[in-house]
Coordinates of C-alpha atoms in Angstrom, one line a residue:
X1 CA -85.9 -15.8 87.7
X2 CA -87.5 -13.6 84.8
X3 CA -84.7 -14.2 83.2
X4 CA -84.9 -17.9 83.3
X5 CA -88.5 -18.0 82.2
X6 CA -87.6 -15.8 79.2
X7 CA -85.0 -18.0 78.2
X8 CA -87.1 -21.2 78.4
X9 CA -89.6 -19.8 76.2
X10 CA -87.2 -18.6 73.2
X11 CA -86.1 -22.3 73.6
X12 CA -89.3 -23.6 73.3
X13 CA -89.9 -21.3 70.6
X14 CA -86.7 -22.4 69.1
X15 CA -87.6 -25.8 68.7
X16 CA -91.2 -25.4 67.3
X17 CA -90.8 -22.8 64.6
X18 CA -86.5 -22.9 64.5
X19 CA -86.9 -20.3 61.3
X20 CA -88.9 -17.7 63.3
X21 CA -86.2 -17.4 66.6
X22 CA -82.8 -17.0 65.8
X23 CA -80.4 -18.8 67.8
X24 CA -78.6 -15.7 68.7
X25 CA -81.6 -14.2 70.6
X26 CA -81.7 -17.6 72.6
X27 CA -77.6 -17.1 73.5
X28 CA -78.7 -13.4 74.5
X29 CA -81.1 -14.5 76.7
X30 CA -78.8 -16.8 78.2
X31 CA -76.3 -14.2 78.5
X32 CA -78.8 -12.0 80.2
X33 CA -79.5 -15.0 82.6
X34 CA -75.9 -15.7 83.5
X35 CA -75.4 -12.0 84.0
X36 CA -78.4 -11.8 86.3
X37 CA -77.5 -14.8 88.4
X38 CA -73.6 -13.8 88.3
X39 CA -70.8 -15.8 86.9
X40 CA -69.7 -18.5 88.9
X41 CA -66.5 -19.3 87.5
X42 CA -63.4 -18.3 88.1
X43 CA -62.6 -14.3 87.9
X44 CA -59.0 -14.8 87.2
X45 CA -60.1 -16.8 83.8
X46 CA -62.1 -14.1 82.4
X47 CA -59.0 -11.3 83.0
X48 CA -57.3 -9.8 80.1
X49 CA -54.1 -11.9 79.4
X50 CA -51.0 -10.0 79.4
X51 CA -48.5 -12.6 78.9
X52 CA -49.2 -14.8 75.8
X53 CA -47.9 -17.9 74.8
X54 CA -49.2 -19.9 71.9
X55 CA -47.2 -23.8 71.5
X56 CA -48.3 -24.8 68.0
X57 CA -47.3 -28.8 67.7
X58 CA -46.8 -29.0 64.0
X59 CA -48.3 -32.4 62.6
X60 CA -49.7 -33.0 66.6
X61 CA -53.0 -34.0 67.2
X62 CA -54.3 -36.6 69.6
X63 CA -52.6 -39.7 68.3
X64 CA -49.3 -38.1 68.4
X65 CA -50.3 -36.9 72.6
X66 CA -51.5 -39.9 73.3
X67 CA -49.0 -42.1 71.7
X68 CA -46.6 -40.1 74.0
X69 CA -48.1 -40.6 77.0
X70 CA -49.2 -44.2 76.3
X71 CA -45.2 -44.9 75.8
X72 CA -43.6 -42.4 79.0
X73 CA -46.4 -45.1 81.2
X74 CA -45.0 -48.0 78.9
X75 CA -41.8 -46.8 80.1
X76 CA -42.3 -46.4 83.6
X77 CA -44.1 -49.9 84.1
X78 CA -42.0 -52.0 82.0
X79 CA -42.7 -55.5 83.4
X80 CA -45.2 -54.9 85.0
X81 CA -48.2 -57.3 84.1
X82 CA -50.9 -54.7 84.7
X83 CA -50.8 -51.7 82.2
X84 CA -50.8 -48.6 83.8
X85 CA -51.4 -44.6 82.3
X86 CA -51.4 -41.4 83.9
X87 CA -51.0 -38.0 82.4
X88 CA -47.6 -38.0 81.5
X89 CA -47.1 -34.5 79.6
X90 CA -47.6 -31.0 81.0
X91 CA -49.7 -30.0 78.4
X92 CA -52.5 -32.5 79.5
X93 CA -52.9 -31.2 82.8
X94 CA -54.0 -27.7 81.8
X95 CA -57.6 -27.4 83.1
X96 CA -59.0 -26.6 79.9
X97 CA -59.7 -28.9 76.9
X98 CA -60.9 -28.2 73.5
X99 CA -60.8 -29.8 70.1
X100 CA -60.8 -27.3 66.4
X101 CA -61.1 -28.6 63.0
X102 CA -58.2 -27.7 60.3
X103 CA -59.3 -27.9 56.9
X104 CA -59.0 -25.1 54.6
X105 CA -60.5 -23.3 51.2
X106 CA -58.5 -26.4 49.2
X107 CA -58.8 -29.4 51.6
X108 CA -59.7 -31.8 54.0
X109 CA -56.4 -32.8 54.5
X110 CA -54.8 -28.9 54.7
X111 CA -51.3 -28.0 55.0
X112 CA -49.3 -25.8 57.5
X113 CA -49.4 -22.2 55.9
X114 CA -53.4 -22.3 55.7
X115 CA -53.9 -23.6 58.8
X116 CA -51.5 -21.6 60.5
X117 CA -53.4 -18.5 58.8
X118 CA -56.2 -19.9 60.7
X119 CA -54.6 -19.8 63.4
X120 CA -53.3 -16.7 63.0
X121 CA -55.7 -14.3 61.6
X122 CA -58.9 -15.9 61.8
X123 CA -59.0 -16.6 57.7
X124 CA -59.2 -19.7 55.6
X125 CA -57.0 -19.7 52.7
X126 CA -55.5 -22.2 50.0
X127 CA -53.3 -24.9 51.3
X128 CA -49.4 -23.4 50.5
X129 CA -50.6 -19.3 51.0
X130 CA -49.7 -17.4 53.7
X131 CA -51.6 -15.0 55.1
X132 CA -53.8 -13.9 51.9
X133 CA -57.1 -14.6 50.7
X134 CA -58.1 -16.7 47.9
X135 CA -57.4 -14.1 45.1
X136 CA -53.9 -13.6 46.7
X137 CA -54.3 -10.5 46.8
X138 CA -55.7 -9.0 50.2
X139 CA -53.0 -9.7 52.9
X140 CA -54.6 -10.6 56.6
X141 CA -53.3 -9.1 59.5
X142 CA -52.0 -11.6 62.2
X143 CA -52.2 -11.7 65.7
X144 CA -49.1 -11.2 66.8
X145 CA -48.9 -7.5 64.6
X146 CA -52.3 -6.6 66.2
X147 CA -50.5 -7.1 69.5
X148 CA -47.5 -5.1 68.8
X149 CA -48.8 -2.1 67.0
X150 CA -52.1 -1.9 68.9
X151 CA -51.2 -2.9 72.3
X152 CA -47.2 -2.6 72.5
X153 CA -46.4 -6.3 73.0
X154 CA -43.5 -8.0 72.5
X155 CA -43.0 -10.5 70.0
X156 CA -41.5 -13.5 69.8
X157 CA -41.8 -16.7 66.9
X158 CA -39.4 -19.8 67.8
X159 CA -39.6 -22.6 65.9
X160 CA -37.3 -26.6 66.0
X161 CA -37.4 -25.9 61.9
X162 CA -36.7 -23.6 59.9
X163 CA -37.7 -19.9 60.9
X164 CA -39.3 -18.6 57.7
X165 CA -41.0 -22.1 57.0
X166 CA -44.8 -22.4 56.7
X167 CA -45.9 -22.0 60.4
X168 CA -43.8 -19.4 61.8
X169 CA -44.1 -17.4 59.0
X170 CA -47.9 -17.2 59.3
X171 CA -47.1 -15.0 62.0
X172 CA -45.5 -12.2 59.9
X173 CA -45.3 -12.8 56.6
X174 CA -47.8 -12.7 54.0
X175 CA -47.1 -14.2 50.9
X176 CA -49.0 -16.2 47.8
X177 CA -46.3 -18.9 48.2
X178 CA -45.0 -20.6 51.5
X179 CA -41.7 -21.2 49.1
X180 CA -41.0 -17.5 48.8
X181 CA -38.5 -18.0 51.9
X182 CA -36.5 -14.8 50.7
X183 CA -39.1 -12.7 50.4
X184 CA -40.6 -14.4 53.7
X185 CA -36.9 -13.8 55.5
X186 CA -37.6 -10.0 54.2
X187 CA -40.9 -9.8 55.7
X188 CA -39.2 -11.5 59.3
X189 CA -36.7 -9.0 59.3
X190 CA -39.2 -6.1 58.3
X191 CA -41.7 -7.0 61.2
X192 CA -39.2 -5.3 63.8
X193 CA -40.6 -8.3 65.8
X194 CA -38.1 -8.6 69.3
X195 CA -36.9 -12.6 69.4
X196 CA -36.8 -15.3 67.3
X197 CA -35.2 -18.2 67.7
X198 CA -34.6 -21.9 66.5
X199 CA -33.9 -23.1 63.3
X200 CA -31.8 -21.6 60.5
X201 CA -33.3 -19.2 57.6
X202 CA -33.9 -20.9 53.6
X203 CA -32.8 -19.7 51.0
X204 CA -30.5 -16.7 52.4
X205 CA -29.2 -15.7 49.1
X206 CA -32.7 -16.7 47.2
X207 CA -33.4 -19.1 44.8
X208 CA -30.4 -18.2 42.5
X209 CA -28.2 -17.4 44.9
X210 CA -27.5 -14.0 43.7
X211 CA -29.5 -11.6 46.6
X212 CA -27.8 -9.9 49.5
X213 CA -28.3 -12.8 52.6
X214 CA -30.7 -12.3 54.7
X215 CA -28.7 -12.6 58.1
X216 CA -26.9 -9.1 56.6
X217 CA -29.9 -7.8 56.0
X218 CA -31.1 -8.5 58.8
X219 CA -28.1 -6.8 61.1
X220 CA -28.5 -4.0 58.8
X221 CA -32.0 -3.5 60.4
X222 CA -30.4 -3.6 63.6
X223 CA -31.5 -7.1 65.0
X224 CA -28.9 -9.1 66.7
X225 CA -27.7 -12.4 65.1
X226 CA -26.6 -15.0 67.3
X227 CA -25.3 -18.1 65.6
X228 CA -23.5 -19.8 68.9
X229 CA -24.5 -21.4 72.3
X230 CA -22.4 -19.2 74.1
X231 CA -23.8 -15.5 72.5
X232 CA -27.5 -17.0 72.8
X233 CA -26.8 -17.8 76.4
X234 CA -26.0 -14.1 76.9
X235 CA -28.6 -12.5 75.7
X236 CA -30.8 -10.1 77.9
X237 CA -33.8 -8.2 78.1
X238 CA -31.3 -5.2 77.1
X239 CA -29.9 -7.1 74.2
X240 CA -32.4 -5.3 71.5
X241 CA -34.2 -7.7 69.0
X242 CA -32.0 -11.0 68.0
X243 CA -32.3 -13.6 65.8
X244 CA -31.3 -16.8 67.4
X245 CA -29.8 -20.0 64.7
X246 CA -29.3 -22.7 66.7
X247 CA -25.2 -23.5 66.6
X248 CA -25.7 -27.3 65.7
X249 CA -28.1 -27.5 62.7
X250 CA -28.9 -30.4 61.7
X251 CA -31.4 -31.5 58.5
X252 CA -32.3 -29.0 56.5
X253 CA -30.9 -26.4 58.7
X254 CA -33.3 -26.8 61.1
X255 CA -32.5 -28.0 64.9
X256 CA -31.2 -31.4 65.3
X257 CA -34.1 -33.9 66.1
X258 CA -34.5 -34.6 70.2
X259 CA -33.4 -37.7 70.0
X260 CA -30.3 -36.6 68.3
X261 CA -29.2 -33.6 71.1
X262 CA -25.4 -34.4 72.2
X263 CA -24.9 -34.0 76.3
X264 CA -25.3 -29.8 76.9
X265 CA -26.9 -28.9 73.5
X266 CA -29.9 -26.3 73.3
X267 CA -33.3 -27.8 72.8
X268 CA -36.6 -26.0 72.2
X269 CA -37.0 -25.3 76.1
X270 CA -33.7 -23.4 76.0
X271 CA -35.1 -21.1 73.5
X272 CA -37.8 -20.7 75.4
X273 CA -36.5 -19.9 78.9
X274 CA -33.9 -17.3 77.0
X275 CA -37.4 -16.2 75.3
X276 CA -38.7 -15.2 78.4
X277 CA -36.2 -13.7 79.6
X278 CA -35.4 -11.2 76.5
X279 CA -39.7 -10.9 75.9
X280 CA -40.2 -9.8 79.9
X281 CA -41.5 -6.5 79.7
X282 CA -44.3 -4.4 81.5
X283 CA -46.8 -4.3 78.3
X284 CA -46.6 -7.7 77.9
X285 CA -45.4 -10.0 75.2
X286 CA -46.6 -12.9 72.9
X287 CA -44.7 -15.9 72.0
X288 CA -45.3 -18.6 69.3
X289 CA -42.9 -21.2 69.8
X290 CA -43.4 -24.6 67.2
X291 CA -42.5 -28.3 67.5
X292 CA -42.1 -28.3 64.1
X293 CA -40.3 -31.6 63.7
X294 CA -42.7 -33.5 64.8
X295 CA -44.5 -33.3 61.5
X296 CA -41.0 -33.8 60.0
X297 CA -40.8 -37.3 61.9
X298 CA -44.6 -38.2 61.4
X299 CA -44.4 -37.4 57.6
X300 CA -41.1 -40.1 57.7
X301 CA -42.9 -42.4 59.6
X302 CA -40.6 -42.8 62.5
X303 CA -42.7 -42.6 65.4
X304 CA -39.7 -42.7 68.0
X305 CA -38.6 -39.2 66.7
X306 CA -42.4 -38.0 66.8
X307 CA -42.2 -39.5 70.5
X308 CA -38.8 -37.6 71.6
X309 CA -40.0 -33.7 69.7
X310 CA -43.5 -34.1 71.6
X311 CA -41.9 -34.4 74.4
X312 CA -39.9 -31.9 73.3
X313 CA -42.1 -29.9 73.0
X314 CA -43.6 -30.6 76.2
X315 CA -40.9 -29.8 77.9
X316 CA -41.2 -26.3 76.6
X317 CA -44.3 -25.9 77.5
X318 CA -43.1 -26.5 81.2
X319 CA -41.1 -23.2 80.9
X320 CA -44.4 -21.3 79.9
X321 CA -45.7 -23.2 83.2
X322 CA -43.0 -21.7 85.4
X323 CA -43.7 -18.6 84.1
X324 CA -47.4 -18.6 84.5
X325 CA -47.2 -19.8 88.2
X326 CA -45.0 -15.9 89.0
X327 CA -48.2 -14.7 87.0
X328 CA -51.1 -16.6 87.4
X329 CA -53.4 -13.8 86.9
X330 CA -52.0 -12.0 83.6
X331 CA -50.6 -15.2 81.7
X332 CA -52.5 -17.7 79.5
X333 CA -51.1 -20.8 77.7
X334 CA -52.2 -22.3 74.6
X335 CA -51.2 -25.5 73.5
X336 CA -52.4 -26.9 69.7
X337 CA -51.5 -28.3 66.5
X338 CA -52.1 -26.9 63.4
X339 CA -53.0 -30.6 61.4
X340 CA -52.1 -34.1 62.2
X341 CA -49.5 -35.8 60.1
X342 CA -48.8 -39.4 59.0
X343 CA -52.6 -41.4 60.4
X344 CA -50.4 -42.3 63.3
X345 CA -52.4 -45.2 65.0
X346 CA -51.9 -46.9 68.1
X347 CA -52.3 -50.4 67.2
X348 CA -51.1 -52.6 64.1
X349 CA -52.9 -55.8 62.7
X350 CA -50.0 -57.7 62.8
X351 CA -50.1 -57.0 67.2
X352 CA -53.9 -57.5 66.8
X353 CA -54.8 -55.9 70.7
X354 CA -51.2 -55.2 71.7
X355 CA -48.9 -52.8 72.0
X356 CA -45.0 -52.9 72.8
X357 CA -44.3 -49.6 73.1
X358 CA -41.1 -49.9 75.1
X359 CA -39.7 -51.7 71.8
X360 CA -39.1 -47.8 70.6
X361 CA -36.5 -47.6 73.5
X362 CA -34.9 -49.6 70.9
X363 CA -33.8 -47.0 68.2
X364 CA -31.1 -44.6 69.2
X365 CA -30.7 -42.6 66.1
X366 CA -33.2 -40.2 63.9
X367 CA -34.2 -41.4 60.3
X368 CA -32.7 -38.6 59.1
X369 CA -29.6 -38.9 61.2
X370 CA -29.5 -42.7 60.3
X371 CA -29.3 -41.0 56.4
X372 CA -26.8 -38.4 56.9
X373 CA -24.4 -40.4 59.1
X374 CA -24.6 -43.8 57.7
X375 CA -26.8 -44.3 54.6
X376 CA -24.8 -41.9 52.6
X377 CA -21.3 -43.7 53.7
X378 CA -23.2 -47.0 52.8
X379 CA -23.8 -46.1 49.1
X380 CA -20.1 -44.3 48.8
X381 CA -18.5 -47.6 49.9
X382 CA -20.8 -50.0 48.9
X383 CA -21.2 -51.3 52.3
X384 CA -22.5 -55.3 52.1
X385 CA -25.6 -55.9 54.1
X386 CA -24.4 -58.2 56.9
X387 CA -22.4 -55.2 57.9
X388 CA -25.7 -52.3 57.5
X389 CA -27.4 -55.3 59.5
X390 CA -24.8 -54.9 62.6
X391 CA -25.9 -51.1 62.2
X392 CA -29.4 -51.8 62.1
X393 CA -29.4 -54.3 65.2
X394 CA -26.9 -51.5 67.4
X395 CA -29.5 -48.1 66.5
X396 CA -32.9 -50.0 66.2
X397 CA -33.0 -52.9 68.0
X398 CA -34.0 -55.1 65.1
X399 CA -32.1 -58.8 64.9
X400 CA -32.1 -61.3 61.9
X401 CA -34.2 -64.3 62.3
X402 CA -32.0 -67.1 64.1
X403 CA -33.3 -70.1 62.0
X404 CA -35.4 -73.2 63.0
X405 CA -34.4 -72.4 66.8
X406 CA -35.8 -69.0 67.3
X407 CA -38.6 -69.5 65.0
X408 CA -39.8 -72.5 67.5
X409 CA -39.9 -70.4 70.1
X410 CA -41.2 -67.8 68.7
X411 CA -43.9 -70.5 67.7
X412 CA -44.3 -71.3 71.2
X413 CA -44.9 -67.8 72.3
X414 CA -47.7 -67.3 69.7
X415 CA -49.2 -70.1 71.0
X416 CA -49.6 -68.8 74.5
X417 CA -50.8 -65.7 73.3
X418 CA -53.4 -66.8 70.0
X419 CA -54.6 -63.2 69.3
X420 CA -51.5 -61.5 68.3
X421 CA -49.2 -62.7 65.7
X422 CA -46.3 -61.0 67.9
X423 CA -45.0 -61.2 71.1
X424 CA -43.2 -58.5 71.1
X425 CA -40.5 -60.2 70.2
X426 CA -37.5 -57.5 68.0
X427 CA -36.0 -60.7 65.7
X428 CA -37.6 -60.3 62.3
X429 CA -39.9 -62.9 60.9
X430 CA -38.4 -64.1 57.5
X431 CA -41.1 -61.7 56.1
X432 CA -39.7 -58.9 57.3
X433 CA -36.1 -59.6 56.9
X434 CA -36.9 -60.2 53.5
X435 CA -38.3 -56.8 53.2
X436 CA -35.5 -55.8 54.8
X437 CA -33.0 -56.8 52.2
X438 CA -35.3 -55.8 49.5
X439 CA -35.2 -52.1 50.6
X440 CA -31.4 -52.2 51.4
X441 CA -31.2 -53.2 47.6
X442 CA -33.3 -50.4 46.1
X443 CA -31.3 -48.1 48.4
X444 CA -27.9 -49.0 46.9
X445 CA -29.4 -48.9 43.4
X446 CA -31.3 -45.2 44.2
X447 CA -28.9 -42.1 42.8
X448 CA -30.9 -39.5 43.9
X449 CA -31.9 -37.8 41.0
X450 CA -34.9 -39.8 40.6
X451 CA -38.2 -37.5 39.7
X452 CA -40.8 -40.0 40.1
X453 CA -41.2 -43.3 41.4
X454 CA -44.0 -46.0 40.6
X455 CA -46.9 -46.2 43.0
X456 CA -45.9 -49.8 44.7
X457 CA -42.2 -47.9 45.2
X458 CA -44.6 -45.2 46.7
X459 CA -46.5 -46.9 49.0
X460 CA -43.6 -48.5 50.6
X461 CA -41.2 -46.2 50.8
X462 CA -42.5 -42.6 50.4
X463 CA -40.2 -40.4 49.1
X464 CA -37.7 -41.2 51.8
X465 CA -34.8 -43.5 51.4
X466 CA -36.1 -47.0 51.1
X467 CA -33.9 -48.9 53.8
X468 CA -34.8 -46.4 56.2
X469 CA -38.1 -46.1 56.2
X470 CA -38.5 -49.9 56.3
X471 CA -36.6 -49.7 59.7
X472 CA -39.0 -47.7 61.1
X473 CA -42.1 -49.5 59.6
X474 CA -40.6 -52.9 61.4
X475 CA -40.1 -51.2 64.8
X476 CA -43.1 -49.1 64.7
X477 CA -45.5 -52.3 63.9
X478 CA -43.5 -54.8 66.4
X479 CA -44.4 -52.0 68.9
X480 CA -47.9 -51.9 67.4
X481 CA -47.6 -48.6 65.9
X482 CA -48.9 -47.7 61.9
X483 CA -48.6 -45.1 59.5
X484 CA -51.3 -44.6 56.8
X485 CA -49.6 -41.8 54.9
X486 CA -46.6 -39.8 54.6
X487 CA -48.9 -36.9 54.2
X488 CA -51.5 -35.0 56.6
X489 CA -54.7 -35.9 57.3
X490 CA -57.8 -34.5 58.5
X491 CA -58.2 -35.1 61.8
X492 CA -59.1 -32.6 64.5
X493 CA -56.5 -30.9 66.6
X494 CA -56.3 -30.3 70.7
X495 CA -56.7 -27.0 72.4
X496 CA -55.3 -27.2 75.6
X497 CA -55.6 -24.0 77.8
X498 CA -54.4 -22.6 81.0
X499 CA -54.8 -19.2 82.6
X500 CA -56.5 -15.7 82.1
X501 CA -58.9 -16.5 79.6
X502 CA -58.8 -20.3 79.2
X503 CA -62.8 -21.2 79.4
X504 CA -63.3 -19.5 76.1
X505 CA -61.3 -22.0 74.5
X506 CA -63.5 -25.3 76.0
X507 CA -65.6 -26.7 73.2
X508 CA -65.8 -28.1 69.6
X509 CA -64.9 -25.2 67.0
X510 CA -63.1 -24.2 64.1
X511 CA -59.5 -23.1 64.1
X512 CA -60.4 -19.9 63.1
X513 CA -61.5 -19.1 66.5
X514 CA -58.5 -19.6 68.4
X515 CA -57.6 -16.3 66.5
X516 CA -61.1 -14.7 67.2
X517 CA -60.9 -15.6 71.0
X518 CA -57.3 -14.7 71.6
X519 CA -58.2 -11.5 69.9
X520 CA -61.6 -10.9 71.9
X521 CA -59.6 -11.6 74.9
X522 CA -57.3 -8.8 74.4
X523 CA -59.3 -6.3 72.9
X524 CA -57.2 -5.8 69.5
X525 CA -59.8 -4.4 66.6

């Protein structure tokens, strides 16, 4: 009761004269209260976590979730006149719900090597640095080193891109540049951390091509590199530290998108099952595992690809789930995103207060898999478009207008419905199969080796092949989905939590503190 009474006078104090009572003599006294009262929550929150995992969702915030879940309920109750939603995803059942803010020392709008820095050490930086302060010259220590040299953790990074790229390098690399991949592949191999797995490494040979290649250096420091299916599926907890490439790399080198997986291929919850399995240890391990094409899709505007990695990435999260119920008591889950990508809204002017979600059922095939396998055959043969339209209609969905017929009825469905200008319907208006053809021209006409385009080529197309793009504009807005940029933004990110530790992480903060809590939780200096 003293306690209490103390506390409500600092308050009081507090509000007349702010400038006289610091706010941290108000939190102590509501520390002293809580202590004298005793904690009511949960003991097994406030334990030490021995078993880390940290699920970074790389251009994921809360349109990119609930997007997701909106479409997996879409899914479910196609037909149904009554829109249901339920909590679709694993991650949104954790008990524990926070939101952080991502900019950095240059933006608003940051990228993934600052923010991951945040992340990871606690440290603003310059968008494009890793792990170094402003001058570039003081490296940061990350969480995941504290944890292996102080405490004797294992480590493992897994990523869907590549594994010296932006994000899971800001857990061991520390470099000016997030383009220094050799040097960054140096400092993977260097780290003596135990698994990492996913994507392939940039740059093995350097920029010039002219460096010994990473992989050999890399076997040379005695870590295991697995390039197949068959050797990753082997692996053991006796197998020493590996290096995991996934056997099918797709753009880029990094994993194949999810939408893309043939029948039996590894996705990211592969990776992390075998993770688990190698990282399982008495001392305990850490594991960062990224969705990092989902930033990939958003940046391309293709929101079915963003929909298929999030899940994706779910999914992987479900493995960290298995493994927490064997060890409720020592293991906590983290699941965030280091910026969101792309302004991905749910709802498009053109669908005033609809959606059609289940239109993005429609498309089959990734952008970039749509580039690789047929835009580049279209421009070596000079395919006509009534033949890239057959394409277009068998991977997306999208018809050609059928004349006076369809665009009666079409007229007639409008009418029953005045407040959106579509139904729903996946036939083109004559607007958007003339947009259409327009971008199939400027795609036949593109060589590649432009360095600039105009800002009207810009804003339609990105930097991404014009015909494609324009696919996925059409589907995403006759599902009443938009883009506003092919870049980041600055939205706030989730924090979802579950497990020793998780009620530190409820609140409104900065991302800098999911490094300071993590850290406070386990006691690393």
């Amino acid at each position: 009761m003293r306690a209490k009474k103390i506390s409500a006078l600092l308050l009081a104090a507090a509000m007349i004269a702010p400038c006289t009572v610091p706010v941290q003599a108000v939190m102590a006294a509501e520390t002293e209260n809580v202590e004298a009262e005793g904690d009511t929550s949960d003991p097994g929150t406030a334990a030490t976590p021995k078993y880390i995992f940290l699920f970074i969702g790389d251009g994921m915030s809360y349109p990119q979730i609930q997007t997701t879940n909106y479409y997996l309920s879409a899914m479910e109750d196609d037909g149904d006149e009554i829109l249901t939603s339920k909590n679709n995803l694993n991650m949104m059942s954790f008990p524990v719900a926070g939101s952080a803010q991502t900019y950095d020392s240059t933006s608003f709008c940051p990228d993934s090597a600052s923010t991951a820095t945040s992340i990871s050490t606690g440290h603003k930086t310059y968008s494009g640095t890793i792990n170094m302060d402003e001058t570039m010259q003081t490296p940061y220590e990350t969480i995941a080193e504290k944890l292996k040299d102080q405490l004797g953790y294992k480590i493992g990074v897994l990523s869907s891109v590549n594994l010296n790229h932006a994000t899971p390098a800001a857990f061991y690399a520390h470099q000016a540049s997030r383009n220094s991949y050799y040097e960054i592949g140096e400092e993977l191999i260097a780290s003596e951390f135990d698994y990492f797995a996913g994507g392939g490494l940039k740059k093995t040979t350097g920029d010039e091509g002219d460096k010994k290649d990473l992989y050999e250096l890399a076997e040379e420091a005695g870590y295991k590199v697995v390039k197949t299916q068959a050797e990753a599926e082997a692996l053991t907890a006796d197998s020493g530290k590996a290096i995991v490439i996934d056997e099918t790399l797709a753009d880029e080198d990094a994993m194949s998108y999810a939408m893309d997986l043939e029948e039996g291929e590894w996705g990211l919850a592969d990776y992390v099952e075998k993770g688990i399995e190698v990282l399982d240890n008495d001392n305990g391990f850490f594991m960062m595992v990224e969705g990092g094409k989902i930033d990939w899709a958003c940046h391309a505007n293709d929101a079915a690809a963003t929909i298929t990695d999030t899940v994706a990435l779910d999914d992987a999260v479900g493995k960290a789930m298995e493994f927490y119920n064997e060890h409720p008591d020592e293991t906590l889950i983290l699941v965030t995103g280091d910026h969101e990508t792309g302004g991905l809204t749910i709802g498009f002017a053109g669908t005033d207060y609809d959606t059609f979600l289940t239109n993005l059922n429609s498309q089959k095939i990734s952008y970039a898999k749509y580039d690789s396998d047929y835009v580049s055959a279209y421009k070596e043969n000079k395919t006509d478009f009534d033949t890239v339209m057959a394409d277009i209609t068998e991977l997306f969905g999208l018809q050609a207008p059928n004349g006076e017929e369809e665009a009666a009825a079409q007229a007639d469905s409008v009418d029953q419905h005045p407040e959106s200008e579509d139904t729903g319907s996946l036939v083109m208006t004559d607007y958007e199969y003339e947009k259409l053809k327009t971008a199939y021209d400027e795609t036949m006409t593109r060589t590649g080796e432009e360095e600039e385009f105009g800002q009207e080529e810009y804003l339609l197309y990105g930097s991404y092949e014009p015909l494609t793009v324009t696919i996925t504009h059409i589907l995403n807005n006759k599902s009443g989905i938009n883009f506003a940029s092919y870049a980041h933004t600055g939205l706030p990110v989730e924090v979802f939590a579950m497990g020793a530790g998780q009620d530190e992480f409820v609140g409104y903060y900065d991302n800098t503190d999911i490094f300071n809590k993590v850290a406070a939780l386990t006691g690393v200096n």
